[in-house]
Coordinates of C-alpha atoms in Angstrom, one line a residue:
M1 CA 28.2 66.1 -57.6
R2 CA 25.8 65.0 -54.8
V3 CA 25.4 68.7 -53.7
F4 CA 24.6 69.6 -57.3
I5 CA 21.9 66.9 -57.5
C6 CA 20.3 68.0 -54.3
L7 CA 20.2 71.6 -55.5
L8 CA 18.5 70.5 -58.7
A9 CA 15.9 68.6 -56.6
I10 CA 15.2 71.6 -54.4
L11 CA 14.8 73.9 -57.5
W12 CA 12.5 71.4 -59.1
L13 CA 10.3 71.2 -56.0
C14 CA 10.2 75.0 -55.7
H15 CA 9.2 75.2 -59.4
S16 CA 6.5 72.6 -58.9
D17 CA 5.0 74.4 -55.9
A18 CA 5.1 77.7 -57.7
Q19 CA 3.0 76.5 -60.6
T20 CA -0.6 77.6 -60.5
I21 CA -3.5 75.3 -61.2
K22 CA -5.1 76.1 -64.6
P23 CA -8.8 77.1 -64.3
L24 CA -11.3 74.8 -66.0
T25 CA -14.2 75.9 -68.1
I26 CA -17.0 74.3 -70.0
G27 CA -15.8 71.4 -72.1
D28 CA -12.6 70.8 -70.1
K29 CA -11.8 67.4 -68.6
V30 CA -11.6 67.3 -64.8
P31 CA -8.2 66.0 -63.7
D32 CA -7.9 62.7 -61.8
W33 CA -7.5 63.8 -58.2
V34 CA -7.9 62.3 -54.7
V35 CA -10.1 64.6 -52.6
N36 CA -9.8 64.4 -48.8
H37 CA -11.4 66.3 -46.0
F38 CA -15.0 65.1 -46.4
I39 CA -17.5 65.4 -43.5
N40 CA -21.1 64.4 -43.2
A41 CA -20.3 61.5 -45.5
P42 CA -19.7 57.7 -45.1
F43 CA -16.2 58.3 -46.6
S44 CA -13.3 60.6 -45.8
S45 CA -11.8 60.7 -49.3
S46 CA -12.8 60.1 -52.9
R47 CA -11.2 60.2 -56.3
L48 CA -12.2 62.6 -59.1
P49 CA -14.3 62.5 -61.1
F50 CA -16.1 60.8 -58.2
A51 CA -18.6 58.5 -59.8
K52 CA -19.1 57.3 -63.4
N53 CA -22.5 57.4 -65.1
K54 CA -23.6 60.2 -62.7
I55 CA -23.9 63.9 -63.0
I56 CA -21.7 65.5 -60.4
L57 CA -22.8 68.9 -59.0
L58 CA -20.2 70.9 -57.1
D59 CA -22.0 73.5 -54.9
F60 CA -19.7 76.2 -53.6
F61 CA -20.8 77.3 -50.2
A62 CA -20.0 79.3 -47.1
T63 CA -21.7 79.2 -43.7
W64 CA -22.1 83.0 -43.7
C65 CA -23.8 83.0 -47.1
G66 CA -27.6 83.2 -46.7
P67 CA -28.6 82.1 -50.2
C68 CA -26.1 79.2 -49.9
V69 CA -27.7 78.0 -46.7
A70 CA -31.2 78.4 -48.2
M71 CA -30.0 76.3 -51.1
L72 CA -29.0 73.2 -49.0
P73 CA -32.4 71.7 -48.4
R74 CA -33.3 71.8 -52.1
L75 CA -30.0 70.2 -53.0
D76 CA -30.5 67.5 -50.4
S77 CA -34.0 66.8 -51.8
L78 CA -32.7 66.7 -55.4
D79 CA -29.8 64.4 -54.4
K80 CA -32.3 61.9 -52.9
Q81 CA -34.9 62.4 -55.6
M82 CA -32.6 61.8 -58.6
G83 CA -31.1 58.6 -57.1
D84 CA -28.2 57.2 -59.2
T85 CA -28.5 60.1 -61.7
L86 CA -27.0 62.8 -59.4
Q87 CA -24.3 63.2 -56.8
V88 CA -24.0 66.6 -55.0
F89 CA -20.9 67.7 -53.2
V90 CA -21.0 70.9 -51.2
V91 CA -17.6 72.6 -51.4
G92 CA -16.5 75.0 -48.7
Y93 CA -13.2 76.8 -48.0
E94 CA -13.9 77.0 -44.3
K95 CA -12.3 74.5 -41.9
A96 CA -14.0 71.3 -40.9
D97 CA -14.8 72.4 -37.4
V98 CA -16.6 75.5 -38.6
I99 CA -18.8 73.6 -41.1
Q100 CA -19.4 70.8 -38.6
T101 CA -20.6 73.3 -36.0
F102 CA -22.9 74.9 -38.7
L103 CA -24.3 71.5 -39.6
A104 CA -25.0 70.7 -35.9
N105 CA -26.7 74.0 -35.2
K106 CA -28.4 75.1 -38.4
T107 CA -29.5 72.0 -40.3
K108 CA -31.6 69.0 -39.7
N109 CA -31.3 65.6 -41.4
L110 CA -29.0 66.9 -44.1
Q111 CA -27.3 64.1 -45.9
L112 CA -25.1 66.0 -48.4
P113 CA -21.4 65.3 -48.2
F114 CA -19.2 68.4 -47.6
I115 CA -15.7 69.0 -48.7
T116 CA -14.0 71.3 -46.2
G117 CA -10.8 73.4 -46.3
D118 CA -10.9 73.5 -50.1
T119 CA -7.9 75.0 -51.9
I120 CA -8.1 73.1 -55.2
F121 CA -11.6 73.4 -56.5
R122 CA -11.7 77.2 -56.1
Q123 CA -8.6 77.4 -58.3
W124 CA -10.1 75.0 -60.9
F125 CA -13.4 76.9 -60.9
P126 CA -12.7 80.5 -59.8
H127 CA -15.7 82.7 -58.8
K128 CA -16.6 85.8 -56.9
L129 CA -20.3 85.2 -56.1
I130 CA -21.8 82.3 -54.3
P131 CA -23.8 80.0 -54.6
H132 CA -21.7 78.8 -57.6
E133 CA -22.7 75.6 -59.3
V134 CA -20.4 73.4 -61.4
W135 CA -21.9 70.5 -63.4
I136 CA -19.7 67.6 -64.4
K137 CA -20.8 64.7 -66.6
D138 CA -18.5 61.8 -67.7
G139 CA -15.5 63.7 -66.2
I140 CA -16.2 66.8 -68.4
V141 CA -17.3 70.2 -67.2
S142 CA -20.8 70.5 -68.7
A143 CA -22.0 73.8 -67.2
I144 CA -21.3 76.6 -64.7
S145 CA -24.4 78.2 -63.4
H146 CA -26.5 80.1 -60.9
A147 CA -28.3 78.2 -58.2
E148 CA -31.7 78.7 -59.8
S149 CA -30.6 76.5 -62.8
V150 CA -30.3 73.4 -60.5
T151 CA -33.6 71.8 -61.1
A152 CA -34.8 68.2 -61.6
D153 CA -35.8 68.9 -65.2
N154 CA -32.3 70.3 -66.1
I155 CA -30.6 67.3 -64.4
R156 CA -32.7 64.9 -66.4
R157 CA -32.1 66.7 -69.6
L158 CA -28.3 66.7 -69.1
A159 CA -28.4 63.1 -68.1
T160 CA -30.2 62.1 -71.3
N161 CA -28.1 64.3 -73.6
G162 CA -31.0 66.8 -73.9
N163 CA -30.8 70.6 -73.8
P164 CA -31.1 71.9 -70.3
A165 CA -32.1 75.5 -69.7
I166 CA -28.9 76.4 -67.8
R167 CA -28.0 80.1 -67.7
P168 CA -24.2 80.5 -67.8
K169 CA -22.7 82.3 -64.7
N170 CA -19.9 84.7 -65.4
D171 CA -18.3 86.6 -62.5
L172 CA -16.4 89.8 -63.3
F173 CA -12.9 89.4 -61.7
H174 CA -11.4 92.7 -63.0
F175 CA -14.2 95.1 -62.0
N176 CA -12.7 98.2 -60.3
R177 CA -15.2 99.7 -58.0
D178 CA -13.0 102.9 -57.7
K179 CA -13.5 103.6 -61.4
P180 CA -16.6 105.0 -63.1
L181 CA -18.6 102.5 -65.0
L182 CA -17.7 104.1 -68.4
E183 CA -14.0 103.9 -67.6
N184 CA -14.1 100.4 -66.2
E185 CA -12.4 97.9 -68.5
A186 CA -14.5 95.0 -67.1
V187 CA -17.6 96.7 -68.4
N188 CA -16.1 97.7 -71.8
Y189 CA -17.2 101.3 -72.1
T190 CA -15.4 104.4 -73.2
T191 CA -14.1 107.3 -71.2
I192 CA -16.7 109.2 -69.2
P193 CA -17.1 113.0 -69.8
I194 CA -16.5 115.5 -67.0
H195 CA -20.2 116.0 -66.3
A196 CA -22.4 113.0 -67.0
S197 CA -25.0 110.5 -65.8
V198 CA -25.6 107.0 -67.1
L199 CA -28.3 104.4 -66.5
L200 CA -27.5 100.8 -67.4
P201 CA -29.3 97.5 -67.2
H202 CA -28.2 94.9 -64.7
I203 CA -24.5 94.0 -64.9
E204 CA -24.0 90.3 -64.4
G205 CA -21.3 89.1 -62.0
L206 CA -21.8 92.0 -59.5
S207 CA -23.8 92.2 -56.3
G208 CA -25.8 95.2 -55.3
M209 CA -23.6 98.1 -54.1
S210 CA -23.6 101.9 -53.8
D211 CA -21.2 104.7 -52.8
F212 CA -20.4 108.4 -53.0
N213 CA -16.8 109.5 -53.5
R214 CA -14.8 112.7 -54.2
D215 CA -11.8 113.1 -56.4
T216 CA -10.0 116.2 -55.3
V217 CA -7.3 115.8 -57.9
R218 CA -9.7 115.8 -60.9
K219 CA -12.1 118.0 -58.9
L220 CA -15.0 115.6 -59.5
Q221 CA -17.5 113.8 -57.3
R222 CA -19.4 110.7 -58.1
M223 CA -22.3 108.7 -56.8
Y224 CA -23.1 105.3 -58.1
F225 CA -25.7 102.6 -57.5
I226 CA -25.1 99.1 -59.0
N227 CA -27.7 96.4 -59.5
L228 CA -30.4 98.0 -57.4
P229 CA -34.2 97.8 -58.0
L230 CA -36.3 100.9 -58.9
T231 CA -37.6 101.3 -55.4
A232 CA -34.1 101.7 -54.0
L233 CA -33.1 104.1 -56.8
Y234 CA -36.2 106.3 -56.4
R235 CA -35.6 106.4 -52.6
Q236 CA -32.2 107.8 -53.2
A237 CA -33.5 110.3 -55.7
I238 CA -36.0 111.8 -53.2
H239 CA -33.6 111.6 -50.3
D240 CA -35.7 108.9 -48.7
S241 CA -38.1 111.7 -47.7
I242 CA -41.3 109.7 -47.9
P243 CA -41.5 106.2 -46.3
V244 CA -42.1 103.5 -48.8
N245 CA -45.4 102.5 -47.3
R246 CA -46.6 106.0 -48.3
W247 CA -45.9 105.5 -52.0
I248 CA -48.7 105.3 -54.6
L249 CA -47.9 103.5 -57.8
N250 CA -50.2 104.4 -60.8
T251 CA -47.9 102.6 -63.2
S252 CA -47.7 99.4 -65.3
L253 CA -44.2 98.9 -63.8
K254 CA -45.4 97.6 -60.5
E255 CA -43.5 94.3 -60.9
S256 CA -40.2 96.3 -61.0
F257 CA -41.0 97.8 -57.6
S258 CA -41.9 94.5 -55.9
K259 CA -38.9 92.3 -55.3
P260 CA -39.8 88.6 -54.7
V261 CA -39.6 87.3 -51.2
T262 CA -37.1 84.6 -52.2
R263 CA -33.9 85.1 -54.2
N264 CA -34.7 85.1 -57.9
T265 CA -31.9 85.6 -60.4
E266 CA -34.2 86.1 -63.4
W267 CA -36.1 88.9 -61.6
T268 CA -32.9 90.5 -60.5
I269 CA -31.4 90.5 -64.0
K270 CA -34.6 91.9 -65.5
H271 CA -35.6 94.5 -62.8
T272 CA -32.3 95.9 -61.3
Y273 CA -30.3 98.8 -62.8
C274 CA -27.1 100.7 -62.5
Y275 CA -27.0 104.5 -62.2
E276 CA -24.0 106.7 -62.0
Q277 CA -23.5 110.4 -61.9
T278 CA -20.2 112.3 -62.1
V279 CA -20.2 116.1 -61.6
P280 CA -17.9 118.9 -60.6
L281 CA -16.7 118.9 -57.0
N282 CA -18.8 121.9 -55.9
T283 CA -22.1 120.5 -57.1
S284 CA -24.6 120.2 -54.3
L285 CA -26.0 116.8 -53.3
G286 CA -29.5 118.2 -53.7
K287 CA -28.8 119.1 -57.4
M288 CA -27.4 115.6 -58.0
K289 CA -30.4 113.9 -56.6
S290 CA -32.8 116.2 -58.6
K291 CA -30.9 115.2 -61.7
M292 CA -31.2 111.5 -60.8
L293 CA -34.9 111.8 -60.4
T294 CA -35.2 113.5 -63.8
D295 CA -33.1 110.7 -65.4
L296 CA -35.2 107.9 -63.9
N297 CA -38.5 109.6 -64.9
E298 CA -37.3 110.1 -68.5
Q299 CA -36.0 106.6 -68.8
F300 CA -39.0 104.8 -67.4
N301 CA -41.6 107.3 -68.8
L302 CA -42.9 108.2 -65.3
A303 CA -44.0 111.4 -63.5
A304 CA -42.9 111.6 -59.9
S305 CA -44.4 114.0 -57.4
I306 CA -44.9 114.5 -53.6
E307 CA -48.5 115.4 -52.9
Q308 CA -50.8 115.9 -49.9
K309 CA -53.5 113.2 -50.0
W310 CA -56.1 111.8 -47.7
I311 CA -55.0 108.3 -46.8
D312 CA -56.1 105.5 -44.5
V313 CA -53.8 105.3 -41.4
W314 CA -53.7 103.6 -38.1
I315 CA -53.3 106.2 -35.3
I316 CA -52.0 105.2 -31.9
R317 CA -53.0 107.4 -29.0
A318 CA -52.6 107.5 -25.2
D319 CA -55.8 106.6 -23.3
T320 CA -56.9 108.7 -20.4
T321 CA -56.7 105.6 -18.2
P322 CA -53.3 105.8 -16.3
L323 CA -51.0 102.9 -16.4
T324 CA -51.1 100.6 -13.3
S325 CA -47.9 99.6 -11.6
A326 CA -48.7 96.0 -12.6
T327 CA -48.8 96.9 -16.3
A328 CA -45.7 98.9 -16.1
S329 CA -43.7 96.0 -14.6
V330 CA -44.6 93.4 -17.2
P331 CA -41.5 91.2 -17.7
G332 CA -39.7 90.9 -21.0
E333 CA -37.4 92.9 -23.3
K334 CA -38.5 96.5 -23.6
I335 CA -38.8 98.7 -26.7
A336 CA -39.6 102.4 -27.0
L337 CA -43.1 103.1 -28.3
A338 CA -41.6 105.2 -31.1
A339 CA -39.3 102.4 -32.1
L340 CA -42.3 100.0 -32.1
I341 CA -44.3 102.3 -34.4
K342 CA -41.3 102.6 -36.7
K343 CA -41.2 98.8 -36.8
L344 CA -44.9 98.6 -37.6
N345 CA -44.3 100.8 -40.7
K346 CA -42.9 98.1 -42.9
D347 CA -40.6 99.1 -45.7
E348 CA -43.0 97.9 -48.4
I349 CA -45.2 99.6 -50.9
G350 CA -48.9 99.1 -49.9
A351 CA -48.1 98.2 -46.3
P352 CA -50.3 99.9 -43.6
V353 CA -49.3 103.3 -42.3
F354 CA -49.1 103.8 -38.5
V355 CA -48.9 107.2 -36.8
D356 CA -47.8 108.0 -33.3
A357 CA -50.2 110.6 -31.7
T358 CA -49.3 109.8 -28.1
K359 CA -46.8 112.7 -27.7
T360 CA -45.2 110.7 -24.9
M361 CA -42.0 108.8 -24.4
R362 CA -42.7 105.4 -22.9
W363 CA -41.2 101.9 -22.9
I364 CA -43.3 98.7 -23.4
T365 CA -42.6 95.0 -23.6
T366 CA -41.5 93.9 -27.1
P367 CA -44.4 92.0 -28.8
D368 CA -43.9 89.0 -30.9
A369 CA -44.4 88.9 -34.7
A370 CA -47.9 87.5 -34.4
V371 CA -49.0 90.6 -32.5
L372 CA -47.4 93.0 -35.0
N373 CA -49.1 91.4 -38.0
N374 CA -52.7 91.3 -36.6
I375 CA -54.6 94.5 -35.8
P376 CA -57.0 92.9 -33.2
S377 CA -54.0 91.4 -31.3
L378 CA -52.1 94.6 -31.6
R379 CA -55.1 96.6 -30.2
A380 CA -55.4 94.2 -27.2
F381 CA -51.7 94.4 -26.6
L382 CA -51.6 98.2 -26.7
H383 CA -54.6 98.4 -24.4
T384 CA -52.7 96.9 -21.6
Y385 CA -50.4 99.9 -21.8
G386 CA -53.2 102.5 -21.8
L387 CA -53.0 102.9 -25.6
T388 CA -55.6 102.9 -28.3
I389 CA -55.4 102.3 -32.0
S390 CA -58.0 103.4 -34.6
R391 CA -58.2 103.6 -38.4
E392 CA -58.8 107.1 -39.7
L393 CA -58.4 109.3 -42.9
V394 CA -55.5 111.7 -42.5
M395 CA -54.0 114.3 -44.9
M396 CA -50.4 113.3 -45.4
P397 CA -47.6 113.8 -47.9
V398 CA -47.3 110.8 -50.2
F399 CA -44.9 110.0 -53.1
V400 CA -46.8 109.3 -56.4
L401 CA -45.3 107.6 -59.4
A402 CA -47.6 107.6 -62.5
D403 CA -47.2 106.6 -66.2
I404 CA -47.2 109.5 -68.6
S405 CA -49.2 109.3 -71.7
K406 CA -46.5 110.4 -74.1
P407 CA -42.8 109.5 -73.9
F408 CA -40.2 112.2 -73.4
K409 CA -38.5 113.5 -76.6

């Protein structure tokens, strides 16, 4: 009898451990739970739902995630600014020593409490993309959002039972990147034909990605680009044959070609697209890219062309004055002149164009950013190596995108 009872106990424990935690969504009550493993906080444990009469914000984070790291100072400022209205908890799956090292080396005066080694919250609030924000009010999940929705105005509105402008965040968990978009159950489209191309708006829940693959069984090949801006798509369509700083935009769509410096979810949703082309296996890549260019032009009512034009450029030449031994031995990390000129040609529409006319191979000390971004400083720097720089008009191939007067039919 005693053995039987012990077996029952073991089976019950195994059954309990095997049970999965039910994911929570908006409107669900957050279970009462004691949370341990806090760092950067005056306490080492706390009980859910943490604090009554406060909005609780769970910010899911990883030390390797650039947008997550950039979000921390803003969260810290909001946490202090909102006083008793808000309590932010940064939730990380990484171990305490990893996050502690990150805090010591990468942040200053950050007072946000961190939950480390998390295994529970990511089951309650499953997600694929971070930052991932969960809003809790009075023990109830009020919202699940992108980082951009975390603003003082939205916090106040939620606290006073107003209507915050919080865009729901929905990650796609069943997207199969090995399937064409039109066959992908997560995107809810029908079967793709044997030879087809498709251009779709931004698909929420996916990061930017691209690939080219061959299916020797079905004798098809496919290239796809997901959630990329028009600049990236047109670069692919022209085989990246013309540097972006030699593009001329005569179009009203300039905003779509100029990605903001800081991460902006609204811009990304509005100005990124998905393109996919599936063709027979023996189709040349050149033919596929030509078709892609046609598709983009037709969709956005644009005419694309590569033309020879006179443009302003900065030309770097070798001076007749030979280098001195003192100049050649300047200390510091060295860079090839060709690599420096490539670095000067920024990957931005409208950026200055630099041309290497030295016809020589030489190494120089790597200049700092202040020199690269200032022509007088760059001129003085190059002079020490027997080099000159001058602005001139040069006939060069450029990529022109222009609006057409009538749409394609």
